[in-house]
Short mmCIF file of C-alpha atoms in Angstrom, two decimals:
data_model
loop_
_atom_site.label_atom_id
_atom_site.label_comp_id
_atom_site.label_asym_id
_atom_site.label_seq_id
_atom_site.Cartn_x
_atom_site.Cartn_y
_atom_site.Cartn_z
CA MET Y 61 122.38 94.86 81.50
CA ARG Y 62 120.40 97.29 79.40
CA ARG Y 63 116.75 96.40 78.90
CA ALA Y 64 117.20 96.20 75.13
CA ASP Y 65 120.04 93.72 75.63
CA ARG Y 66 117.90 91.73 78.05
CA LEU Y 67 115.05 91.46 75.54
CA PHE Y 68 117.51 90.28 72.93
CA GLN Y 69 118.92 87.67 75.34
CA ILE Y 70 115.43 86.41 76.16
CA VAL Y 71 114.80 85.72 72.48
CA GLN Y 72 118.17 83.99 72.18
CA LEU Y 73 117.52 81.78 75.21
CA ILE Y 74 114.00 80.85 74.14
CA ARG Y 75 114.98 80.04 70.55
CA GLY Y 76 117.59 77.52 71.70
CA ARG Y 77 115.22 75.40 73.79
CA ARG Y 78 111.99 73.48 73.26
CA LEU Y 79 110.32 75.07 76.28
CA THR Y 80 111.81 77.76 78.49
CA THR Y 81 110.39 78.62 81.89
CA ALA Y 82 110.35 82.08 83.41
CA ALA Y 83 112.34 80.70 86.34
CA PHE Y 84 115.13 79.60 83.99
CA LEU Y 85 115.16 82.99 82.24
CA ALA Y 86 115.18 84.86 85.53
CA GLN Y 87 118.13 82.82 86.80
CA ARG Y 88 120.16 83.28 83.62
CA LEU Y 89 119.44 87.02 83.37
CA GLU Y 90 119.66 87.66 87.13
CA VAL Y 91 116.27 89.37 87.32
CA SER Y 92 112.95 88.53 88.94
CA GLU Y 93 110.36 86.31 87.29
CA ARG Y 94 107.98 89.29 87.30
CA THR Y 95 110.50 91.19 85.18
CA VAL Y 96 110.63 88.24 82.77
CA TYR Y 97 106.82 88.22 82.49
CA ARG Y 98 106.83 91.93 81.63
CA ASP Y 99 109.65 91.56 79.11
CA VAL Y 100 107.98 88.63 77.34
CA ALA Y 101 104.71 90.57 77.17
CA ASP Y 102 106.58 93.51 75.60
CA LEU Y 103 108.19 91.21 73.04
CA GLN Y 104 104.79 89.80 72.13
CA ARG Y 105 103.38 93.30 71.69
CA GLN Y 106 106.31 94.12 69.39
CA GLY Y 107 105.39 91.19 67.15
CA VAL Y 108 107.95 88.62 68.31
CA PRO Y 109 106.09 85.26 68.17
CA VAL Y 110 106.77 84.10 71.72
CA GLU Y 111 104.23 81.38 72.46
CA GLY Y 112 103.24 80.10 75.88
CA GLU Y 113 102.24 81.65 79.15
CA ALA Y 114 103.44 82.43 82.65
CA GLY Y 115 103.67 79.35 84.84
CA VAL Y 116 104.01 76.99 81.88
CA GLY Y 117 106.90 78.07 79.70
CA TYR Y 118 107.71 79.81 76.44
CA ARG Y 119 108.84 78.84 72.97
CA LEU Y 120 109.52 80.76 69.78
CA GLY Y 121 107.08 80.41 66.90
CA ALA Y 122 108.23 78.91 63.64
CA GLY Y 123 109.65 81.15 60.97
CA PHE Y 124 111.15 83.77 63.27
CA ASP Y 125 114.86 84.48 62.98
CA LEU Y 126 117.40 87.13 63.85
CA PRO Y 127 120.28 88.45 61.74
CA PRO Y 128 123.73 86.87 62.20
CA LEU Y 129 125.63 88.03 65.28
CA MET Y 130 129.22 89.11 65.70
CA PHE Y 131 131.03 87.57 68.65
CA THR Y 132 132.86 89.82 71.07
CA GLN Y 133 136.56 89.23 71.70
CA ASP Y 134 135.81 87.58 75.06
CA GLU Y 135 133.10 85.37 73.54
CA ALA Y 136 135.45 84.24 70.78
CA SER Y 137 138.16 83.45 73.35
CA ALA Y 138 135.65 81.43 75.35
CA LEU Y 139 134.71 79.40 72.26
CA VAL Y 140 138.35 78.65 71.47
CA ALA Y 141 138.99 77.57 75.07
CA ALA Y 142 135.89 75.36 75.16
CA ALA Y 143 136.78 73.71 71.86
CA ARG Y 144 140.38 73.00 72.93
CA LEU Y 145 139.24 71.39 76.16
CA ALA Y 146 136.37 69.43 74.63
CA GLN Y 147 138.36 68.04 71.71
CA SER Y 148 140.40 65.92 74.12
CA TRP Y 149 137.31 64.36 75.67
CA VAL Y 150 135.01 63.58 72.75
CA ASP Y 151 135.11 61.10 69.87
CA SER Y 152 137.21 61.79 66.79
CA ALA Y 153 134.30 62.69 64.51
CA MET Y 154 132.96 65.31 66.89
CA ALA Y 155 136.45 66.68 67.53
CA ARG Y 156 136.87 67.22 63.77
CA ASP Y 157 133.47 68.92 63.56
CA MET Y 158 134.47 71.22 66.42
CA GLU Y 159 137.63 72.20 64.60
CA THR Y 160 135.68 72.96 61.41
CA ALA Y 161 133.01 74.95 63.24
CA LEU Y 162 135.62 76.90 65.17
CA GLY Y 163 137.43 77.75 61.96
CA LYS Y 164 134.22 79.15 60.48
CA ILE Y 165 133.64 81.30 63.56
CA LEU Y 166 137.18 82.64 63.66
CA SER Y 167 137.19 83.38 59.93
CA VAL Y 168 134.51 86.08 60.29
CA LEU Y 169 136.11 87.86 63.24
CA PRO Y 170 138.10 91.07 62.91
CA LEU Y 171 141.81 90.35 62.70
CA ALA Y 172 142.62 91.65 66.18
CA ALA Y 173 139.80 89.67 67.81
CA ARG Y 174 140.82 86.51 65.97
CA ALA Y 175 144.47 86.86 66.99
CA SER Y 176 143.47 87.44 70.61
CA ALA Y 177 141.14 84.42 70.66
CA GLU Y 178 143.68 82.07 69.09
CA SER Y 179 146.42 83.16 71.51
CA ILE Y 180 144.47 82.34 74.67
CA ALA Y 181 146.80 80.42 77.01
CA LEU Y 182 144.50 77.51 77.78
CA TYR Y 183 145.23 74.03 76.47
CA ALA Y 184 144.40 70.36 77.08
CA PRO Y 185 146.41 67.19 76.36
CA ALA Y 186 145.85 66.01 72.82
CA LEU Y 187 145.29 62.31 73.65
CA VAL Y 188 143.28 62.04 76.85
CA LEU Y 189 140.95 59.31 75.61
CA ASP Y 190 142.25 56.09 74.14
CA GLU Y 191 141.04 55.18 70.67
CA ARG Y 192 138.80 52.38 71.90
CA THR Y 193 136.89 54.74 74.19
CA ARG Y 194 136.62 57.33 71.43
CA THR Y 195 135.14 54.72 69.10
CA ARG Y 196 132.68 53.55 71.76
CA LEU Y 197 131.65 57.12 72.46
CA GLN Y 198 130.95 57.87 68.80
CA THR Y 199 128.91 54.68 68.42
CA LEU Y 200 126.83 55.50 71.48
CA ARG Y 201 126.35 59.15 70.58
CA GLU Y 202 125.13 58.28 67.09
CA ALA Y 203 122.82 55.56 68.42
CA VAL Y 204 121.27 58.06 70.84
CA GLN Y 205 120.60 60.43 67.97
CA SER Y 206 119.20 57.78 65.64
CA HIS Y 207 117.23 55.91 68.36
CA HIS Y 208 118.78 52.53 67.54
CA LYS Y 209 118.85 49.79 70.14
CA LEU Y 210 122.20 48.34 71.15
CA SER Y 211 123.42 44.85 71.99
CA MET Y 212 126.26 45.02 74.49
CA ASP Y 213 128.66 42.75 76.36
CA TYR Y 214 129.34 44.44 79.69
CA ARG Y 215 131.36 43.81 82.85
CA ASP Y 216 130.14 45.15 86.18
CA VAL Y 217 132.34 46.53 88.97
CA ALA Y 218 133.17 42.99 90.13
CA GLY Y 219 134.09 41.88 86.60
CA ALA Y 220 131.00 39.70 86.12
CA PRO Y 221 129.96 39.65 82.44
CA SER Y 222 126.44 40.12 81.11
CA GLN Y 223 124.78 40.73 77.77
CA ARG Y 224 122.31 43.57 77.46
CA ILE Y 225 119.84 45.00 74.98
CA VAL Y 226 119.50 48.69 75.78
CA ARG Y 227 117.91 51.88 74.56
CA PRO Y 228 120.72 54.48 74.71
CA LEU Y 229 119.63 57.81 76.17
CA GLY Y 230 122.70 59.98 76.73
CA CYS Y 231 126.45 60.14 77.34
CA PHE Y 232 127.94 61.76 80.45
CA TYR Y 233 131.46 62.81 81.38
CA TRP Y 234 132.41 62.68 85.07
CA GLY Y 235 135.92 64.12 85.02
CA LYS Y 236 137.72 60.76 84.78
CA VAL Y 237 135.38 58.43 82.93
CA TRP Y 238 132.56 58.52 80.38
CA THR Y 239 129.30 56.75 81.13
CA PHE Y 240 126.15 56.38 79.12
CA SER Y 241 122.62 56.12 80.42
CA ALA Y 242 120.15 53.69 78.93
CA TRP Y 243 116.92 51.86 79.47
CA CYS Y 244 118.02 48.28 80.07
CA GLU Y 245 115.56 45.70 78.75
CA LEU Y 246 117.12 42.99 80.92
CA ARG Y 247 116.51 44.93 84.15
CA SER Y 248 113.43 46.86 82.91
CA ASP Y 249 114.89 49.98 84.45
CA PHE Y 250 117.37 52.78 83.88
CA ARG Y 251 121.06 51.95 84.15
CA ASP Y 252 124.37 53.77 83.77
CA PHE Y 253 127.28 51.96 82.08
CA ARG Y 254 130.96 52.85 82.05
CA LEU Y 255 132.46 52.93 78.58
CA ASP Y 256 135.67 51.29 79.76
CA ARG Y 257 133.72 48.20 80.91
CA ILE Y 258 132.11 47.53 77.53
CA ASP Y 259 133.74 44.51 75.89
CA ALA Y 260 131.67 44.55 72.68
CA ILE Y 261 128.85 46.63 71.27
CA GLU Y 262 126.61 46.27 68.23
CA VAL Y 263 124.10 48.71 66.79
CA LEU Y 264 120.89 46.79 66.09
CA PRO Y 265 118.63 47.56 63.11
CA GLU Y 266 115.64 47.92 65.47
CA ARG Y 267 114.75 51.47 66.44
CA PHE Y 268 112.84 52.57 69.50
CA ARG Y 269 110.39 55.37 70.21
CA ASP Y 270 110.29 57.46 73.33
CA GLU Y 271 107.79 55.90 75.72
CA PRO Y 272 106.48 57.31 78.99
CA GLY Y 273 108.70 56.23 81.86
CA LYS Y 274 111.61 55.23 79.62
CA THR Y 275 113.01 58.59 78.49
CA LEU Y 276 116.08 60.56 79.50
CA ALA Y 277 113.85 63.28 80.94
CA GLU Y 278 112.19 60.73 83.21
CA MET Y 279 115.56 59.36 84.31
CA LEU Y 280 116.79 62.85 85.16
CA ARG Y 281 113.61 63.57 87.10
CA ARG Y 282 114.21 60.45 89.18
CA MET Y 283 117.79 61.47 89.87
CA GLN Y 284 116.73 64.96 90.96
CA ALA Y 285 114.03 63.52 93.20
CA THR Y 286 116.53 61.19 94.94
CA PRO Y 287 119.91 63.00 94.83
CA LEU Y 288 121.47 60.60 97.33
CA LYS Y 289 120.59 57.56 95.21
CA PRO Y 290 121.99 58.07 91.70
CA VAL Y 291 121.42 55.54 88.93
CA PRO Y 292 123.88 52.72 89.79
CA LEU Y 293 126.98 52.12 87.67
CA GLN Y 294 126.82 48.38 88.33
CA PRO Y 295 123.57 46.65 87.29
#
């Protein structure tokens, strides 16, 4: 990769994240962390508002933007493939948004690149998820974004029912099933729930704020610290 391309990629990677470490940049760009430190220093000297420092992380200052980019033929093909696969595994609202976004991307491509991207021979079944699971997934995804608590009737692996009040944190796809992670107020701990074991779900008017020890980031840190003991699927 040319150095100019690498500097451009550094800006792109930093702008898409809240805080980006040199280790992450080095891994993505396949260079040393020392090279990243030098590149970031050069960007700062050129007036790019990269904030932060080595050993902590970087972020892009407000108000900085780059001109629109043109996708390469391979990049456009990758987007089409990703959208086709994902549309079978997400809720209906997000699948429609994907289709709209993809149409906007393809509409600005040169004719040859667009034809090549649309003809990629990679497909997924149209109805992988049943409608009930799609509806559950959309409800959960929107509750995560809006920080609304949920009331839920749930069955564990043995079929035993329970009622929970949870703070939804994120949805995860494991190849066969969707789960969502939450802070369970009944157990006062993190729990993972399978969507196909939810009998009923209600979005409550009460919202929650991120609190230390109850966030998705904290849950992921626990999982990384104990890889052999994942958050249990059965409470």
